[in-house]
Amino acid sequence: MKYHVTTFGCQMNEHDSERMRGMLEALGYAEAPSRGEADLILFNTCSIRESADSRLIAHLGEAKRLKREDPERIVGVGGCWAQSLKDEVFERFPFVDVAFGPGQVNRLADFLLSDSIGAQGYFEFESFTGDLPAKRGREFQGWLQISVGCNCRCSYCIVPSTRGREVSRALDVLVEQARSMAADGVRELTLLGQNVNSYGRDLRPVRGSFAELLAAIDAIEGIERIRYTSPHPKDMREDVVRAHVELRTVCEHIHLPLQSGSSRILRAMRRTYDRERYLDRVALIREHVPDVALTTDVIVGFPGESEDDFEQTLEVVEQVGYDGAFTFIFSPRRGTEAASLSEGLVAHEVKVERLERLVEVVQRRAHERAQRFVGRTMEVLVEGVSRTDPMRMRGRTRHNKVVNFSGLALPGELALVDISAATSQTLVGEERIATRLLVEA
Ligand code: SF4
């Protein structure tokens, strides 16, 4: 039996899809190169923004056609969109056979092994997909899910309702899993959670901490790099920041979502920090890790956002000087507090205009920041052939900057690359062949 998985959304969904593949292959399924060649057609969905919903529905149209051609085919929908609609999935898309939330990936196996004839939905927050076998996209890079859910209540966010309350996985389970991933060839490990730096607070009888987890994984032989996403500024404590200096493998990159530079809008978003507290965290990070790469998330057009509020966002972005940013236009999500706001709604064309002005500042500052790498030799984890030039290889520095370079290094290797140029997005360079030949000798 062949399966095909289409993944939408965040890294947590990428991780869940790796687990879905691992679980299905443990059941004897094989991956099909296209939906048309699959007996089991799966979608791992996202519901963060309206655009995600409309894109999915377009893909579901093809699944409907394929199911009509061969009624034996099974169509399954997992992830946040499925969780947000629950049984409504079957009312709106009667050709769907199974639907399951992010905490129920394992139940897909139950459905496939059962001789159920009717459509089945599984929407309880039960288990960690991280406990399932994984089929990784790259042998040398792996995701490690450290917790599920989120206890925050950001007024625009659907995640707490689709992924439940924060539950941390036990420290010894994570260390054991990281050790076996290292033994399996993983060199770069990304720790995943909706709010990674509040890891361990719910663990009993002994509370854990994120800094403790970082130190435990840093000690594992074979792990060369640790990354993590996504932290929350309110929980960015000094022990986590210092880990970037004191622990060899913790990379010099921190993603610190801002969302808005206006304390008034941050309050309306229920982000639990204000502009001063955010900038204080940035100052703490730069004090301990001066060369750190800082990236962020920013939403424009939140209900009530005035021109002055937006100007304050531009000021913070200018002042911080991010190495990169994900920028979004606010879109109301069903079931969130912000979706019921009716005062001060920002017109779409104003949102678009503000997004353009924000992107201009982000890219200009990112370009300026990237120049600090020109003339330096950077350690690059090679990921494959460059997407823009087949004669070059592609990889990432510890700062999470993409590098396109000429050299002999192969995917999975750590290469030393002399950086000759930088744009806001990528660096260009040449591998130090001499060093490589010395190392190989
Ligand atoms: S911290 Fe806020 S934005 Fe992030 S997942 Fe939790 S509720 Fe959503």
XYZ file of C-alpha atoms and ligand atoms in Angstrom:
449
model
C 0.000 0.000 0.000
C 1.302 3.421 -0.884
C 0.808 6.679 1.039
C 1.322 10.347 0.201
C 1.542 13.178 2.786
C 1.163 16.894 2.037
C 2.303 19.135 4.892
C 1.178 22.708 5.524
C 2.345 25.154 8.185
C 5.018 25.187 10.865
C 8.019 23.087 11.846
C 5.884 21.242 14.389
C 3.763 20.025 11.463
C 6.913 19.059 9.529
C 7.921 17.052 12.582
C 4.461 15.455 12.878
C 4.571 14.477 9.190
C 7.978 12.822 9.703
C 6.363 10.828 12.484
C 3.333 9.993 10.323
C 5.698 8.642 7.617
C 7.718 6.668 10.172
C 4.549 5.157 11.647
C 3.092 4.232 8.228
C 6.352 2.638 7.066
C 6.421 0.640 10.316
C 2.965 -0.595 9.257
C 4.374 -1.695 5.897
C 3.274 1.263 3.749
C 5.637 2.822 1.197
C 5.772 6.474 0.163
C 4.284 7.351 -3.240
C 5.889 10.166 -5.257
C 2.461 11.701 -6.021
C -1.118 11.657 -4.742
C -2.288 9.961 -7.918
C -0.097 6.919 -7.142
C -1.205 6.658 -3.491
C -3.794 4.396 -1.838
C -3.724 6.613 1.258
C -3.832 10.390 0.664
C -3.006 12.462 3.745
C -2.947 16.172 4.513
C -1.248 17.554 7.630
C -2.990 20.884 7.938
C -2.394 24.366 9.387
C -4.970 26.898 10.542
C -2.834 29.849 11.587
C -4.032 32.065 8.744
C -6.997 32.250 6.384
C -4.678 31.676 3.424
C -3.754 28.267 4.873
C -7.411 27.191 4.854
C -8.065 28.269 1.267
C -4.891 26.596 -0.003
C -5.863 23.322 1.677
C -9.362 23.342 0.214
C -7.867 23.622 -3.271
C -5.752 20.501 -2.601
C -8.740 18.644 -1.133
C -10.488 19.143 -4.478
C -7.902 16.898 -6.143
C -8.291 14.258 -3.402
C -12.048 14.276 -4.042
C -11.466 13.596 -7.754
C -8.974 10.799 -7.021
C -11.396 9.223 -4.535
C -14.175 9.314 -7.161
C -11.809 7.568 -9.641
C -10.960 4.864 -7.061
C -13.381 4.651 -4.083
C -10.968 2.217 -2.342
C -8.594 5.096 -1.759
C -8.461 6.481 1.797
C -8.375 10.264 2.365
C -7.197 11.516 5.745
C -6.848 15.010 7.199
C -4.687 15.718 10.276
C -3.285 18.794 12.016
C -4.672 22.067 13.359
C -7.338 22.734 10.718
C -8.831 19.259 11.305
C -8.719 19.854 15.074
C -10.391 23.273 14.741
C -13.295 21.825 12.703
C -13.531 18.358 14.309
C -16.525 16.369 12.930
C -17.494 19.328 10.723
C -14.724 18.057 8.413
C -16.976 15.155 7.394
C -20.052 17.363 6.932
C -18.171 19.768 4.651
C -15.988 17.121 2.913
C -17.926 13.813 2.956
C -15.209 12.063 0.908
C -12.793 12.317 3.869
C -12.477 8.963 5.693
C -10.418 9.880 8.755
C -9.610 13.120 10.559
C -7.315 13.565 13.535
C -5.825 16.352 15.619
C -2.101 17.036 16.172
C -2.253 14.980 19.400
C -3.780 11.975 17.670
C -1.447 11.007 14.822
C -1.114 7.549 16.365
C -4.863 6.990 15.989
C -4.448 6.976 12.209
C -2.804 3.577 12.679
C -5.798 2.391 14.721
C -8.125 3.481 11.923
C -6.044 1.792 9.214
C -5.836 -1.452 11.212
C -9.527 -1.438 12.091
C -12.124 -2.668 9.633
C -14.138 0.474 10.242
C -16.442 1.261 7.337
C -17.592 4.700 8.543
C -15.594 7.933 8.738
C -13.656 8.318 12.000
C -12.534 11.452 13.840
C -9.990 11.585 16.661
C -9.621 14.923 18.440
C -8.460 14.317 22.043
C -5.119 15.756 23.218
C -3.624 12.443 24.130
C -0.097 11.684 23.081
C 3.194 12.996 21.818
C 3.811 12.350 18.147
C 7.427 12.436 19.274
C 6.969 8.913 20.639
C 6.281 7.582 17.121
C 9.027 6.312 14.762
C 10.248 9.045 12.392
C 11.201 9.094 8.741
C 13.510 12.137 8.567
C 13.862 14.337 5.507
C 17.645 14.536 6.062
C 19.613 11.954 8.029
C 21.897 14.551 9.638
C 19.163 16.964 10.799
C 16.366 16.067 13.193
C 13.464 17.550 15.126
C 12.930 16.728 18.771
C 9.475 17.568 20.128
C 10.013 18.650 23.754
C 6.432 19.652 24.587
C 2.980 20.034 23.094
C 0.417 22.762 23.490
C 0.588 26.276 24.877
C -0.683 27.899 28.100
C -0.540 31.407 26.663
C -3.677 33.092 25.411
C -2.500 35.382 22.620
C -5.779 36.808 21.406
C -5.105 36.148 17.675
C -3.799 32.591 18.035
C -5.688 29.350 17.441
C -2.882 27.054 18.695
C -4.052 26.658 22.323
C -7.417 25.414 21.035
C -5.885 23.087 18.430
C -2.888 21.784 20.392
C -4.163 22.012 23.994
C -2.369 22.970 27.195
C 1.406 22.785 27.583
C 2.670 19.316 28.432
C 6.444 18.746 28.646
C 8.001 15.393 27.736
C 10.160 13.860 30.463
C 13.814 14.963 30.439
C 15.207 11.415 30.490
C 12.952 10.402 27.569
C 14.199 13.392 25.539
C 17.857 12.743 26.355
C 17.469 9.083 25.411
C 15.750 10.008 22.135
C 18.434 12.601 21.340
C 21.151 10.032 22.065
C 19.593 7.505 19.670
C 19.141 10.194 17.007
C 22.841 11.097 17.368
C 23.739 7.419 17.031
C 21.581 7.405 13.924
C 23.594 10.193 12.299
C 21.855 13.388 13.454
C 24.377 16.213 13.875
C 21.973 19.162 14.103
C 19.014 18.854 16.448
C 16.140 21.351 16.559
C 14.087 21.339 19.764
C 10.410 21.961 19.039
C 7.578 23.358 21.129
C 4.989 26.126 20.920
C 6.787 27.797 23.830
C 10.103 25.990 24.321
C 11.539 28.167 27.070
C 8.739 27.332 29.490
C 9.750 23.683 29.146
C 9.634 21.583 32.291
C 7.461 23.771 34.526
C 4.713 21.182 34.537
C 7.013 18.223 35.205
C 6.467 16.454 38.561
C 7.705 15.569 41.119
C 10.750 17.595 40.008
C 10.266 20.680 37.823
C 12.697 20.850 34.896
C 14.035 23.838 33.009
C 14.888 24.572 29.391
C 18.495 25.515 30.261
C 18.848 22.128 31.998
C 17.556 20.339 28.903
C 19.988 22.258 26.667
C 22.910 21.266 28.901
C 21.862 17.598 28.915
C 21.645 17.431 25.115
C 24.854 19.451 24.677
C 26.673 16.617 26.470
C 25.584 13.988 23.927
C 28.381 12.789 21.651
C 27.722 13.320 17.947
C 25.405 16.338 18.353
C 27.261 19.294 16.798
C 24.485 21.870 16.819
C 21.352 22.570 18.859
C 18.614 24.940 17.632
C 15.184 25.565 19.136
C 11.813 27.079 18.180
C 9.720 28.837 19.262
C 10.638 30.745 22.449
C 8.419 33.386 24.066
C 10.005 36.729 25.119
C 8.264 36.556 28.510
C 10.207 33.358 29.340
C 13.575 34.353 27.843
C 15.550 33.984 31.069
C 19.268 34.652 31.612
C 20.123 30.941 32.070
C 18.842 30.221 28.544
C 20.729 33.196 27.091
C 23.957 32.159 28.838
C 23.552 28.630 27.400
C 24.344 30.166 24.002
C 27.785 31.116 25.384
C 28.508 28.300 27.818
C 27.325 25.295 25.747
C 29.413 24.471 22.636
C 26.563 23.132 20.530
C 23.877 25.783 21.169
C 23.887 27.920 18.007
C 24.242 31.723 17.921
C 20.714 32.275 16.644
C 17.624 33.249 18.653
C 14.159 33.667 17.171
C 12.347 36.167 19.427
C 8.807 36.956 18.167
C 7.951 40.662 18.628
C 4.533 40.761 16.909
C 4.154 44.523 17.537
C 6.328 47.436 18.734
C 3.367 49.154 20.402
C 2.738 48.263 24.055
C -0.949 49.163 23.550
C -1.283 46.598 20.729
C 0.809 44.020 22.630
C -1.707 44.334 25.472
C -4.609 43.804 23.034
C -2.750 40.760 21.662
C -2.329 39.478 25.267
C 1.402 38.959 24.628
C 2.141 39.541 28.383
C 5.180 41.716 27.690
C 5.439 45.331 26.629
C 7.898 47.135 24.343
C 10.327 47.938 27.198
C 10.399 44.364 28.471
C 11.006 43.077 24.936
C 13.882 45.506 24.337
C 15.288 44.573 27.746
C 15.407 40.913 26.615
C 17.153 41.958 23.381
C 19.714 43.916 25.427
C 20.305 40.914 27.715
C 20.827 38.634 24.698
C 23.248 41.056 23.021
C 25.142 41.582 26.274
C 25.887 37.857 26.541
C 25.988 36.926 22.829
C 27.085 40.090 20.959
C 27.313 38.353 17.560
C 23.969 36.549 17.885
C 21.618 36.399 14.879
C 18.200 37.668 15.984
C 15.089 36.911 13.969
C 11.446 37.629 14.721
C 7.746 37.504 13.793
C 5.679 40.673 13.244
C 1.937 41.035 12.606
C 0.604 44.190 10.919
C -2.992 45.360 10.878
C -4.134 43.962 14.237
C -7.580 45.447 15.091
C -7.113 48.899 16.583
C -3.597 49.381 15.188
C -3.208 53.101 14.461
C -0.577 54.690 12.238
C 1.262 55.655 15.426
C 1.197 52.049 16.711
C 2.619 50.894 13.402
C 5.317 53.575 13.513
C 6.327 52.159 16.899
C 6.717 48.724 15.291
C 8.962 50.220 12.602
C 11.035 51.958 15.314
C 11.667 48.680 17.186
C 12.559 46.840 13.961
C 14.929 49.678 13.029
C 16.467 49.792 16.526
C 16.946 46.025 16.974
C 18.193 45.398 13.428
C 17.050 41.814 12.908
C 18.935 39.310 10.777
C 15.565 38.279 9.385
C 11.838 38.381 10.091
C 8.599 36.603 9.228
C 6.018 39.279 8.533
C 2.285 38.666 8.474
C -0.954 40.505 7.815
C -3.445 39.982 10.654
C -6.234 37.563 9.687
C -9.005 36.718 12.168
C -9.063 33.027 13.188
C -12.366 31.439 14.074
C -12.697 30.835 17.802
C -9.996 33.358 18.798
C -10.696 36.428 20.939
C -9.346 38.764 18.241
C -11.827 37.369 15.691
C -14.668 38.971 17.674
C -13.044 42.431 17.781
C -15.064 44.925 15.692
C -13.561 48.276 16.746
C -10.764 49.898 14.720
C -10.549 47.200 12.055
C -7.732 48.055 9.632
C -8.662 48.188 5.940
C -6.978 45.530 3.762
C -5.186 48.041 1.539
C -3.784 49.775 4.644
C -2.537 46.385 5.940
C -0.830 45.710 2.594
C 0.764 49.160 2.529
C 2.057 48.737 6.103
C 3.422 45.268 5.271
C 5.393 46.734 2.352
C 6.885 49.471 4.557
C 7.768 46.916 7.240
C 9.432 44.533 4.753
C 11.514 47.429 3.391
C 12.899 48.200 6.888
C 13.425 44.498 7.725
C 15.366 43.824 4.517
C 17.471 46.971 4.699
C 18.500 46.281 8.307
C 19.062 42.572 7.577
C 21.314 43.506 4.669
C 23.306 45.889 6.893
C 23.597 43.220 9.613
C 24.700 40.520 7.155
C 27.763 42.535 6.108
C 29.418 41.569 9.411
C 30.007 38.075 7.987
C 31.901 39.272 4.872
C 35.610 38.499 5.189
C 34.989 35.909 7.955
C 35.402 32.114 7.785
C 32.131 30.482 8.840
C 31.361 26.899 9.806
C 28.630 25.654 7.451
C 26.514 22.503 7.804
C 26.094 21.422 4.186
C 22.476 20.652 3.263
C 22.746 19.979 -0.474
C 23.104 21.637 -3.891
C 22.350 25.373 -4.069
C 18.785 26.145 -5.166
C 19.982 29.079 -7.258
C 23.231 27.703 -8.757
C 23.699 23.948 -9.479
C 27.497 24.470 -9.514
C 27.424 25.468 -5.850
C 26.549 23.808 -2.587
C 24.134 25.141 0.032
C 24.262 25.058 3.814
C 23.684 27.036 7.021
C 25.976 28.790 9.459
C 25.425 28.485 13.220
C 23.669 31.895 12.866
C 21.125 30.101 10.626
C 22.263 32.129 7.609
C 21.991 30.304 4.285
C 25.329 30.090 2.439
C 25.775 29.252 -1.246
C 29.386 28.288 -1.803
C 31.816 26.584 -4.167
C 33.649 23.612 -2.682
C 33.906 19.859 -2.323
C 31.957 19.384 0.894
C 29.040 16.929 0.891
C 25.614 17.051 2.587
C 25.910 16.413 6.320
C 29.509 17.654 6.513
C 30.682 20.714 8.448
C 32.748 22.853 6.081
C 34.779 26.021 6.663
C 33.708 28.660 4.149
C 35.279 32.077 3.472
C 32.414 34.564 3.050
C 32.907 37.016 0.171
C 29.463 38.665 -0.113
C 26.136 38.997 1.733
C 22.565 39.927 0.903
C 19.712 40.292 3.409
C 18.858 36.613 2.867
C 21.997 34.681 1.923
C 25.796 34.636 2.077
C 28.178 33.665 -0.721
C 31.560 32.056 -0.251
C 34.264 29.545 -1.037
C 35.187 26.449 0.933
C 38.681 26.408 2.476
C 39.877 23.394 0.505
C 43.368 23.548 2.058
C 41.878 23.154 5.559
C 39.691 20.318 4.315
C 42.647 18.422 2.772
C 44.599 18.863 6.022
C 41.657 17.543 8.028
C 41.273 14.588 5.624
C 45.038 13.786 5.695
S 2.639 31.752 22.555
Fe 0.834 32.785 21.741
S 1.205 32.820 19.519
Fe 2.566 31.269 20.373
S 1.437 29.349 20.211
Fe 1.057 30.200 22.258
S -0.866 31.347 22.056
Fe -0.037 31.022 19.984
